[in-house]
XYZ file of C-alpha atoms in Angstrom:
608
model
C 85.241 126.797 133.931
C 88.579 125.169 133.277
C 90.492 124.117 130.242
C 89.928 120.350 130.953
C 87.219 119.236 128.488
C 85.032 116.222 128.985
C 85.480 113.449 126.377
C 83.394 113.976 123.215
C 80.333 111.631 122.787
C 81.400 108.392 121.396
C 80.882 107.857 117.646
C 78.327 105.603 116.424
C 78.364 103.144 113.549
C 75.618 104.920 111.680
C 78.111 107.207 110.183
C 79.993 104.178 108.620
C 79.272 103.271 104.988
C 76.823 100.393 104.169
C 78.167 96.931 104.668
C 80.740 98.105 107.267
C 81.211 95.380 109.788
C 81.217 97.610 112.809
C 78.973 95.686 115.002
C 81.797 94.889 117.426
C 81.995 98.685 118.081
C 79.068 98.888 120.513
C 81.212 97.921 123.618
C 81.102 101.327 125.370
C 82.014 103.093 122.171
C 85.772 102.836 123.121
C 86.720 100.380 120.424
C 86.522 100.200 116.456
C 86.213 97.225 114.323
C 89.762 96.027 113.415
C 91.168 97.350 110.168
C 91.673 93.820 108.822
C 88.102 92.902 109.775
C 86.723 95.829 107.696
C 89.227 95.179 104.819
C 87.894 91.514 104.444
C 84.379 92.801 103.980
C 85.150 95.252 101.159
C 83.861 93.781 97.659
C 86.517 92.131 95.916
C 86.002 93.755 92.421
C 86.692 97.151 93.496
C 89.868 98.907 92.702
C 92.351 98.918 95.704
C 95.506 100.294 94.631
C 96.677 102.295 91.539
C 100.670 102.266 91.255
C 101.752 103.692 87.630
C 100.279 101.409 85.089
C 99.393 98.709 87.820
C 95.876 98.262 89.262
C 95.039 95.732 92.169
C 91.436 95.032 93.099
C 90.723 94.207 96.636
C 90.463 90.666 95.830
C 93.940 90.816 94.585
C 95.314 92.808 97.199
C 93.888 90.261 99.769
C 95.357 87.396 97.906
C 98.921 88.955 97.908
C 98.661 90.088 101.452
C 97.618 86.492 102.539
C 100.535 85.106 100.660
C 102.792 87.679 102.323
C 101.251 86.784 105.734
C 101.844 83.162 105.039
C 105.529 83.451 104.119
C 105.942 85.637 107.322
C 104.447 83.054 109.418
C 106.855 80.414 107.979
C 109.625 82.468 109.116
C 108.359 82.747 112.731
C 106.722 86.072 112.540
C 103.574 86.867 114.415
C 102.050 89.160 117.099
C 104.501 91.545 118.530
C 107.087 90.800 115.883
C 108.367 93.824 114.017
C 108.817 93.533 110.209
C 111.162 96.456 108.749
C 109.695 97.377 105.346
C 112.615 98.880 103.437
C 110.366 99.516 100.194
C 109.473 102.355 98.061
C 106.008 103.811 97.695
C 104.154 101.377 95.472
C 102.002 98.300 95.178
C 104.680 96.246 97.039
C 104.654 98.537 100.064
C 100.927 98.415 100.324
C 100.820 94.606 100.097
C 103.604 94.430 102.665
C 101.874 96.758 105.298
C 98.478 94.676 104.810
C 100.412 91.307 104.727
C 102.277 92.165 108.002
C 99.064 93.170 109.910
C 97.355 90.097 108.492
C 99.975 88.046 110.267
C 99.265 89.683 113.511
C 102.745 91.545 113.445
C 103.838 95.200 113.281
C 105.591 97.049 110.553
C 108.492 99.306 110.688
C 108.790 101.817 107.570
C 112.326 102.221 106.641
C 112.448 104.625 103.696
C 115.014 103.418 101.239
C 115.784 107.106 100.589
C 117.218 107.462 104.093
C 121.110 107.437 104.565
C 122.307 104.000 104.920
C 123.663 104.812 108.406
C 120.078 106.206 109.404
C 118.485 102.877 108.134
C 121.092 100.833 110.079
C 120.366 102.727 113.107
C 116.434 102.167 112.933
C 116.942 98.578 112.309
C 119.477 98.167 115.416
C 117.367 100.319 117.653
C 114.079 98.730 116.859
C 115.313 95.135 117.178
C 113.607 94.360 114.011
C 112.881 90.507 113.708
C 112.908 90.718 109.705
C 113.817 93.093 106.982
C 111.753 93.278 103.553
C 113.324 94.796 100.591
C 112.504 95.131 96.882
C 115.792 93.581 95.761
C 118.318 91.076 97.418
C 120.742 92.704 99.681
C 124.268 91.331 100.658
C 125.548 93.141 103.991
C 126.949 92.553 107.477
C 125.367 90.392 109.866
C 121.976 91.571 111.362
C 118.145 90.852 110.985
C 117.171 88.299 108.238
C 116.545 89.968 104.944
C 114.141 88.654 102.276
C 112.629 90.332 99.289
C 108.768 91.030 98.703
C 108.812 88.785 95.805
C 110.017 85.647 98.016
C 107.086 86.277 100.471
C 104.472 86.689 97.908
C 105.819 83.671 95.572
C 103.275 81.060 97.108
C 99.887 82.042 95.971
C 96.555 80.584 96.962
C 96.524 81.323 100.657
C 93.028 82.447 102.040
C 92.888 85.891 103.710
C 92.481 85.026 107.186
C 93.904 87.667 109.610
C 95.472 86.493 112.760
C 93.194 87.570 115.543
C 94.805 90.203 117.871
C 93.527 92.406 120.564
C 93.274 96.226 120.171
C 96.589 96.557 122.481
C 98.837 94.475 120.020
C 101.547 96.371 118.373
C 100.472 97.573 114.832
C 103.415 99.850 113.804
C 106.640 101.563 114.803
C 107.470 104.875 113.477
C 110.527 106.819 114.222
C 110.471 110.610 115.028
C 113.432 113.050 115.609
C 114.916 112.813 119.132
C 115.871 115.440 121.609
C 118.509 113.081 123.027
C 120.449 113.067 119.685
C 119.033 110.001 118.488
C 115.699 109.087 116.939
C 112.896 107.460 119.002
C 110.490 104.860 117.799
C 106.714 105.227 118.645
C 104.828 102.123 119.269
C 101.134 102.345 117.847
C 98.594 99.734 118.884
C 96.071 98.223 116.358
C 93.082 99.416 118.369
C 94.441 103.084 118.037
C 94.946 102.851 114.215
C 91.411 101.461 113.944
C 90.089 104.184 116.013
C 91.904 106.858 113.812
C 89.843 105.732 110.738
C 86.582 105.677 112.524
C 87.165 109.175 113.920
C 88.290 110.498 110.475
C 84.839 109.214 109.116
C 82.898 110.768 111.891
C 84.488 114.143 111.439
C 83.728 113.726 107.772
C 87.415 113.868 106.674
C 87.005 110.493 105.165
C 83.540 110.477 104.061
C 81.403 109.141 100.964
C 81.848 105.914 98.920
C 84.376 104.949 96.291
C 86.924 107.746 97.119
C 90.191 107.966 95.455
C 92.882 108.775 98.150
C 96.462 110.140 96.934
C 99.468 108.533 98.853
C 101.696 111.482 99.106
C 103.581 111.227 102.363
C 106.979 109.416 102.887
C 106.039 105.763 104.510
C 108.357 106.974 107.322
C 106.132 109.914 107.967
C 103.002 109.082 110.145
C 100.735 110.963 107.686
C 101.080 107.891 105.433
C 99.098 106.158 108.012
C 95.871 108.104 107.602
C 96.262 107.381 103.714
C 96.671 103.782 103.770
C 94.122 102.873 106.314
C 91.429 104.308 103.856
C 91.713 100.888 102.222
C 89.881 99.458 105.069
C 86.675 101.455 104.161
C 86.954 100.429 100.541
C 88.644 103.559 99.138
C 91.226 103.401 96.205
C 94.859 104.232 97.228
C 96.654 106.029 94.471
C 100.266 106.097 94.803
C 102.075 109.340 94.023
C 105.553 109.145 92.839
C 108.518 111.138 93.994
C 108.961 113.462 90.930
C 105.168 114.268 90.791
C 104.675 114.942 94.522
C 107.526 117.537 94.748
C 106.324 119.427 91.430
C 103.148 121.339 91.904
C 102.298 121.314 88.097
C 102.786 117.576 87.963
C 100.732 117.226 91.180
C 97.995 119.314 89.994
C 97.844 117.283 86.559
C 98.001 114.174 88.459
C 95.089 114.965 90.828
C 92.945 115.509 87.644
C 94.259 112.648 85.510
C 93.655 110.196 88.365
C 90.609 111.591 89.548
C 91.863 112.024 92.911
C 88.948 113.111 95.469
C 91.199 113.175 98.735
C 94.693 114.621 99.457
C 96.741 114.726 102.404
C 99.352 117.845 101.860
C 101.544 120.165 103.975
C 100.901 123.959 103.974
C 104.070 124.376 102.197
C 102.977 122.341 99.329
C 99.316 123.406 99.468
C 99.961 127.078 98.596
C 101.773 126.517 95.032
C 99.343 123.763 94.353
C 96.340 126.458 94.855
C 97.585 128.248 92.109
C 97.058 125.396 89.637
C 93.929 123.818 90.564
C 90.856 124.744 88.366
C 87.220 124.410 89.276
C 86.550 122.015 86.231
C 89.714 119.861 86.353
C 88.425 116.899 88.155
C 86.319 115.830 90.963
C 85.260 118.835 92.803
C 85.349 119.721 95.534
C 88.715 118.071 96.284
C 89.180 117.373 100.072
C 92.394 118.498 101.316
C 93.800 117.234 104.693
C 96.241 119.960 105.654
C 98.808 119.146 108.489
C 102.315 118.764 109.621
C 103.008 122.460 110.169
C 101.176 125.681 111.185
C 98.834 127.390 108.438
C 99.523 130.920 108.093
C 96.695 133.599 107.990
C 97.307 134.225 104.294
C 97.150 130.703 103.122
C 94.054 130.130 105.556
C 92.264 132.972 103.851
C 93.161 131.526 100.391
C 91.916 128.050 101.430
C 88.489 129.728 102.715
C 88.110 131.487 99.220
C 88.860 128.092 97.447
C 86.165 126.507 99.506
C 83.557 129.312 98.765
C 84.376 128.947 95.051
C 83.628 125.051 95.194
C 87.240 124.137 94.282
C 88.069 122.411 97.479
C 87.211 121.729 101.105
C 90.113 121.726 103.742
C 90.508 120.426 107.127
C 93.347 121.599 109.286
C 94.500 118.419 111.288
C 97.137 118.523 114.113
C 98.656 115.660 116.038
C 101.825 114.102 117.364
C 102.817 110.755 116.262
C 102.516 109.733 119.843
C 98.758 110.176 119.524
C 98.106 108.178 116.331
C 98.480 110.868 113.682
C 95.648 113.189 114.093
C 94.828 114.525 117.680
C 92.391 117.675 116.235
C 90.589 118.523 113.296
C 89.189 121.842 112.383
C 87.340 122.662 109.101
C 88.714 125.830 107.451
C 85.424 127.490 106.578
C 85.763 131.131 107.704
C 88.347 133.847 107.403
C 89.993 134.713 110.710
C 92.572 133.462 113.150
C 93.842 130.078 112.124
C 92.929 127.127 114.428
C 93.693 123.557 114.691
C 89.764 122.565 115.680
C 88.758 120.376 118.549
C 89.895 117.275 119.822
C 88.836 114.095 118.097
C 86.842 111.575 120.248
C 89.371 108.979 120.884
C 91.585 111.533 122.834
C 90.954 113.962 125.780
C 92.596 117.251 126.029
C 93.985 119.085 129.103
C 95.607 122.513 128.874
C 97.755 122.889 131.979
C 100.308 125.011 133.446
C 103.768 124.263 134.680
C 102.234 122.837 137.816
C 99.888 120.539 136.019
C 96.906 122.787 137.008
C 94.035 123.640 134.513
C 94.468 127.060 133.192
C 91.642 129.577 132.921
C 89.418 130.230 129.924
C 91.239 131.972 127.122
C 94.632 131.313 128.888
C 97.742 129.505 127.192
C 98.664 126.372 128.406
C 100.705 123.237 127.508
C 98.611 120.682 125.630
C 98.326 117.151 127.109
C 96.471 114.334 125.564
C 95.156 111.196 126.939
C 92.668 108.525 125.803
C 92.790 105.159 124.170
C 94.690 106.653 121.138
C 97.963 107.738 122.631
C 100.834 105.295 121.999
C 102.181 102.486 123.914
C 105.331 104.253 124.617
C 108.815 104.580 122.940
C 110.412 101.279 121.341
C 112.815 99.900 123.807
C 112.853 103.332 125.746
C 111.319 103.030 129.152
C 112.957 106.066 130.506
C 111.982 108.195 127.461
C 108.342 106.886 127.713
C 108.144 107.930 131.365
C 109.417 111.448 130.569
C 106.528 112.095 128.066
C 103.666 109.757 129.145
C 102.881 110.684 132.543
C 100.156 109.852 135.101
C 96.584 111.587 134.403
C 95.611 113.355 137.527
C 92.143 113.671 136.070
C 91.761 110.313 134.773
C 91.136 106.752 136.396
C 93.839 105.276 138.329
C 96.636 103.976 136.117
C 95.694 106.076 133.007
C 98.310 108.147 131.334
C 98.458 111.485 129.338
C 100.934 112.538 126.779
C 102.758 115.817 127.133
C 102.948 117.235 123.874
C 105.242 120.268 124.407
C 102.833 122.466 122.309
C 101.376 125.678 123.728
C 97.738 126.410 122.994
C 94.830 128.487 123.707
C 91.125 127.550 123.993
C 88.505 129.573 122.168
C 85.016 129.904 123.537
C 83.612 127.350 121.051
C 86.092 124.595 121.941
C 88.473 125.026 119.212
C 92.262 125.418 119.843
C 94.749 127.888 118.765
C 98.495 126.617 118.403
C 100.771 129.008 119.897
C 104.110 127.210 119.352
C 106.516 124.942 120.980
C 108.001 124.995 124.537
C 111.315 123.071 123.573
C 113.786 122.812 120.919
C 111.471 120.776 118.630
C 110.271 122.615 115.351
C 108.261 121.680 112.372
C 109.314 121.945 108.765
C 107.655 121.084 105.723
C 105.578 118.659 107.726
C 108.554 116.944 109.432
C 108.875 117.066 113.312
C 112.475 117.907 113.869
C 114.395 117.950 117.341
C 117.231 120.503 116.568
C 119.454 118.676 119.341
C 119.645 115.676 117.067
C 121.228 117.901 114.429
C 123.295 119.525 116.649
C 124.571 116.289 117.770
C 125.453 115.174 114.398
C 127.316 118.433 113.799
C 129.306 117.713 116.964
C 130.139 114.352 115.642
C 131.165 115.758 112.346
C 133.837 118.074 113.805
C 131.979 121.321 115.026
C 133.292 122.389 118.568
C 129.880 124.073 119.281
C 126.598 124.275 117.248
C 123.184 125.493 117.482
C 120.360 124.992 114.857
C 117.550 127.327 114.609
C 114.454 127.402 112.475
C 114.648 130.623 110.566
C 113.957 132.109 106.975
C 116.122 132.051 104.003
C 116.469 135.520 101.978
C 113.380 134.703 100.016
C 111.294 134.406 103.379
C 110.844 130.693 103.126
C 111.274 128.685 106.502
C 114.433 126.600 106.708
C 117.050 125.259 109.230
C 120.103 127.349 109.816
C 123.079 125.841 111.573
C 125.347 128.224 113.417
C 128.573 126.513 114.244
C 132.103 127.091 115.831
C 134.804 125.091 114.337
C 134.463 122.993 111.345
C 133.995 123.609 107.765
C 130.666 124.575 106.380
C 130.560 122.312 103.210
C 132.299 119.563 105.185
C 129.773 119.673 107.811
C 126.871 119.675 105.311
C 128.389 116.657 103.646
C 128.811 114.678 106.822
C 125.486 115.605 108.263
C 123.801 114.553 104.924
C 125.384 111.231 105.322
C 123.549 110.425 108.587
C 120.412 112.348 108.675
C 117.144 112.482 106.449
C 117.371 115.272 103.716
C 114.670 117.334 105.618
C 116.981 117.506 108.598
C 119.950 118.871 106.754
C 120.214 122.656 107.451
C 119.899 124.860 104.269
C 122.796 127.193 105.571
C 125.749 126.784 107.649
C 127.016 130.018 109.528
C 130.424 130.019 111.161
C 130.766 132.175 114.405
C 133.624 132.938 116.508
C 131.709 132.644 119.721
C 128.092 132.255 120.808
C 126.176 134.827 122.900
C 125.036 133.379 126.401
C 122.425 134.351 128.722
C 123.198 135.598 132.275
C 123.109 131.722 133.395
C 125.787 131.039 130.988
C 123.513 128.938 128.751
C 123.503 129.595 124.875
C 121.321 132.412 123.909
C 119.169 130.858 121.066
C 117.288 134.247 120.890
C 120.349 136.251 119.897
C 120.936 134.038 116.938
C 119.590 135.589 113.679
C 116.524 133.941 112.415
C 116.987 135.027 108.998
C 119.843 134.565 106.567
C 120.981 136.535 103.524
C 122.088 134.617 100.494
C 125.993 134.069 100.514
C 128.055 136.230 98.175
C 128.205 134.503 94.609
C 131.640 133.037 93.639
C 131.306 135.002 90.457
C 131.814 138.455 89.515
C 129.942 140.812 92.066
C 128.323 142.727 88.914
C 127.090 139.506 87.353
C 129.621 139.540 84.571
C 130.329 136.635 82.700
C 126.641 135.755 81.854
C 126.400 134.615 78.425
C 123.137 135.106 76.396
C 119.606 136.148 77.081
C 118.673 132.812 78.782
C 121.628 133.088 81.276
C 120.678 136.836 81.990
C 117.049 135.800 82.584
C 117.827 132.959 84.748
C 120.190 134.920 86.907
C 117.353 137.318 87.418
C 115.006 134.714 88.658
C 117.443 133.228 90.726
C 118.385 136.529 92.399
C 114.665 137.271 93.039
C 114.154 133.616 94.553
C 117.356 133.493 96.580
C 117.441 137.248 97.566
C 121.013 137.298 96.171
C 122.339 140.680 94.717
C 124.494 139.040 92.098
C 124.500 135.811 90.425
C 127.373 134.294 88.316
C 127.014 131.670 85.618
C 129.050 128.944 87.442
C 126.983 129.495 90.799
C 125.131 126.538 92.306
C 121.465 127.014 92.975
C 121.691 124.729 96.210
C 125.031 126.094 97.311
C 123.459 129.606 97.376
C 121.048 128.420 99.849
C 118.379 126.979 97.679
C 116.305 123.947 98.789
C 112.969 122.075 97.594
C 110.398 124.809 98.188
C 112.577 127.460 96.610
C 113.094 124.978 93.584
C 109.413 125.053 93.251
C 109.306 128.895 93.526
C 112.016 129.060 90.839
C 110.092 126.889 88.422
C 107.078 129.046 88.896
C 108.902 132.074 88.111
C 110.358 130.586 85.042
C 106.989 129.491 83.748
C 105.744 132.921 84.394
C 108.558 134.938 82.763
C 110.017 132.603 80.156
C 106.667 130.794 79.361
C 108.704 127.467 79.722
C 107.171 124.302 81.411
C 110.523 123.428 83.484
C 109.970 120.603 85.688
C 111.318 120.749 89.331
C 113.469 117.748 88.696
C 115.521 119.761 86.032
C 116.663 122.148 88.802
C 118.163 119.102 90.768
C 119.720 117.661 87.528
C 121.253 121.082 86.457
C 121.893 123.009 89.649
C 124.617 125.127 87.860
C 123.198 128.120 86.197
C 124.903 128.183 82.884
C 123.696 124.322 82.629
C 120.019 125.252 83.658
C 120.133 128.090 81.086
C 121.198 125.708 78.301
C 118.504 123.128 79.394
C 115.834 125.788 79.096
C 116.971 126.774 75.639
C 116.719 123.214 74.485
C 113.233 123.219 76.014
C 112.171 126.313 74.399
C 113.584 125.267 70.914
C 111.807 121.958 71.209
C 108.560 123.910 71.864
C 109.118 126.277 68.993
C 109.786 123.340 66.651
């Protein structure tokens, strides 16, 4: 026995909902009906999109998408064209994605929240043919820019998707790059169609008239497994930024909007579990948990919640290069967390450094092959050749993707994830190559830098940047101007020199993986606090941040606070002060005395 498993039997169309036009799927079981073909068959009176107070039926969505596609065609956009969508999460973004695919083209998500330099880099590197925004933009020469409104202005076009083959480009999503630059992953239409079919056959997308929350950034590939649900007739419910980062608001949103399915990272699932109730909404709620490892404690909590009828959770794992999800494992029994078994559109290889299969129960590097692996990296043939290698176990010309993940195969065919073999880390659902951050630090003035995934004083995972040369605050500002927020380290630690291995290389293992909170600028005894509210908030801050002393002028984020710690802070405030403090208040009032004054206002309003 080896750890090279045969491909799972092809799924059948019998698992699909009634009316699904999947007759074309019969060809050897290796294809799936195109997403746009399935979308065309959904009854028009069903609700397709809910975005705030706006609701679009499937008939309205198809009409808008047809107009959008017609506008693109008028600009010369068609198959293999790349349309950059610089739009926030909302109905316009959904229309733009469906409209781009209807035109036979591919979309590139460019989150408007990204720093300007990062957005410019994505447009340049991808060679985008067109940029779509939500407002007129004046700027330097580059790809033509139009607004979503301009493209949907002409109504009345029929929904007639341009026919393309399964190998046509569907989307390009950029991931962090080990070379210091992000790299664009090219995914084909057939791969995206297979993803939906396999989620259905796995039971992760099942039943009729489901209401699916769009929780992910459009620049994160988890968003794909959310919007593709439209093609099976599910309703896509957009979750605004304030709600998605506040567990209390998210729990209320799930119930108020009647969500049945939610994609979420483990970091955000944990606080949400404290707030979901058995009678709050459609139960059980289906949770697709992915983006980072699930710890044993959270695994057991999810098992308990399943047994209580609160939810059913599936652990999904997959690189962007393998079309979002490569494996799925239902969280049903306590014990060692696992990532489940490989999905049918992929074949698994567990290999050693000589590309030989490892024995039963042994650890090896995970390679994935099959029709769902990416076409390669956008305009990056050398990078493609490094990660997409010849499959020695497949037919001539077939490739496999080298994931860089170490795994162990359980006797029942499920996989246990054992960590990375390189400098890549996962944090709050985002894949990060620390070399890209280190390169940005070097450009910002650090003579030498090393970034590690560690823990803050409260035990929460975070990025720590060790640097020789350069000022910590200056480096933070410079890095934040060019990298997404999730790639900005929480702590910057200056060192005189770095430890090296006997071969002279930087010894990352010698860098502390845990940081203690920086000494506050205020009095070490906490003097200067005025009033009960400031004293109580200082105590909560000290607990969350692990600091020995907090002053009234200290800034939560400059003491090492970040989004997850802000969530913990809000939970403690609610528990100890009985004040429903929204997470956005921590961002609006990061200084202790200001936050305390805001809490006093909230308390007074509640008492009144």
